[in-house]
Every structure is written in C-alpha cells, then in structure tokens.
Phi, psi and omega in degrees: 000335169282138176255156169306141200053004184297158158250136183239128181247129177244109175289115180066068182291337179069254187277341174109345184299334172287317178308319176298319186293319193291334184284324182292329188292322165137010182301124178271003165206142171227114180267119184242117177240156198206114190292330192266113188309316171301327172275329168297326175288337175290311180297326171309313177289331179290308192305312184297307194305329174252033175059027179253014187284347171289333189252334189240121185249134172258129175246112185281084174203156171286154187308312184298351179260351167297135173238133172293126179113328177261293183271350180210136185280351186199147168310153180281153176264335179223142183248110178245147170202153159238090164233054192246143161257188183275357165268008190075305196255002179316318182274002170093017187307311193304280182306323178295324176283315186304298170316323184296305182294342184254345159235351183249343181244148162304151161322124164075019180287159177272148189218122184245125358290165178273335170176174180216147174250113185283128175240154181217164172209151175263144181225156166247121189207091172308321190307299182297325185302318181305338196236349180240088000279176174281130187231261183261136177220110182060027184113329189255141180272108186244033176287335182294340185282354167309335179310335180258016172262145178271111181279146166076037181227156160270160192231156177292131181229150158261105191282337167303335188249347188282127167280123187205166163241121191282114183260008169207164163300153164305156185209136184288140178262287177208152177242137178242135182265091185293003168267349191214070191285168170292177173293168180294135171228096178297162186289334183288344185223078190267170185265127184263139186222126167275135172246129177263119189236125190263125177290129180243006169201139164307135173176214190228113167292098171279327176184192180232135174246131173228169189215160160236152176265132187239127191273100183303300170212203188287331189259331194250118167250146165222148182242151172262013168299167176324318187251012182279172178287338190233050181284353176285346188290322171098168168268168165265145183228123165244112196260123192287146170304313180245091171323156174228132174281133185236157176229136192308140173094355177278162178263124179253119170279107181245118186260109186268145178248112185249132165219187182307321190243356183216147177242120179232165177229160170226165179232000000 
C-alpha cells in the first residue's frame, strides 16, 4: 500500500515496527505517535538502532494531540494503526481513526487495516457462568466480591480452551469501514441493533462470543476466530446476568449495543 515518497502516520506505534516497515516500503517520512512515554523512548531507540531516524519521527503524544505544521509537516498519505483488542474497538480505534481522518490525513488517504467484520456465536458455558458474576463457590457466598468486577463488558476468552457448547451457527454482527466511520456514539447512548439468530441446539444461553475478520486491503483478510490466522488475539466473551433456556429451532432475539468503545448485549 505504501508508495515511494508517501507520508505515513502510524498511530500507537509501540515498538515502532509498523513505522519501520512503512519506511522500508519507500515512505519519505513516517510520523509514529505513542502515548506511553516508556514505549516511545524504546521505539525511538529501536528506530535509531535500525538506522531509520532520518525517516521515522517518534512523537510521545496521543494521536488526537498531533498538530499538522507542528508535529508533522503535512497531512499523511497513508494511515497505519494497530490499536485493537479482542473485542476490536476497546482500545479506542474508532475515535482515534475518526480524528485522524478529519485532521491528520489527506482526502482519500489509504488506511491500514481497511476495516473489520464482526462475527459471533451464542454459547452455553457453565464454566464462565459460575464466576460472571461470582455467586456460590465451594458452598460459600462470595457475591460481595463482585464489588471489584466491572459490569457490562466483554472479556478476552480462548474458545478453543473454553468448555462450552455452541447453540448457534456463527452469525454476522457488524462491519466497519475504517475510512468511513459512523458518527460519534457515546457509551452512555449506544446504538441498539436487533439480531435474530436461529437456535441449532437446545440448551441454556449463557453468553455471546465474538471475534473479527480484519480486512487489511481488498485482497487480504486475517481472522481472530478460534481457527483464524490471529488466534493469539483471543475472542471476546460477554456473559449475560440471567441465562436463558432455548429450544432447537426457535428464533433468539439478541440486542447488540454499539458505541465508540464498547460492544454490549441484551437477551
């Protein structure tokens, strides 16, 4: 994607790896921003160790604090980032890219990755249900320990290691085009979308497990599914407070709540 003489913006550079790859691909200048000071210091050293300090500028700032004309000479031709978690959007990729598209890159700039498609299944899992929330453990009431538990969020799971029963086939949730993001949607006022899912096996729905297929460009897609290329990412698991018994063949109404930083569900 990166062409000779391109200016590249790398958001959340971490080690500086993607920034150096962009420089190697021919970019004339790479602006690599990193919020965490210790990471920015190490990225600066790594760039220097690889002889790319003339092409790559590591700036210890959040991307929405960058100013064209101060931190970068011109708007970028290519926007690169890896600010994704197992639930796709929990590290702030949507607001970060939205700001960059509006303020830091040229019109029709190329974006890597280009977008993502969310997929999900409904599962039965007594293993996770026992501790989400915490109830009775070995005959003791530990429910007061939930004071330390963050409610209404998904957590990273590894479906291949989790004892569970799939109650549905995998189904599509939502697709994101990282070049044309939805309007600002605060976590306090999420967009609600109804998803109808056919139950394939009778059981008890404890929660939703979801993952994403990351579209790098028109040709290449990488998946965080349990059998995907990015399996190390893990999947996201959301457990319902009140499980629901279901019967094979019935239609389950799942409500997905989407905001800029969170994906939640209601059953």
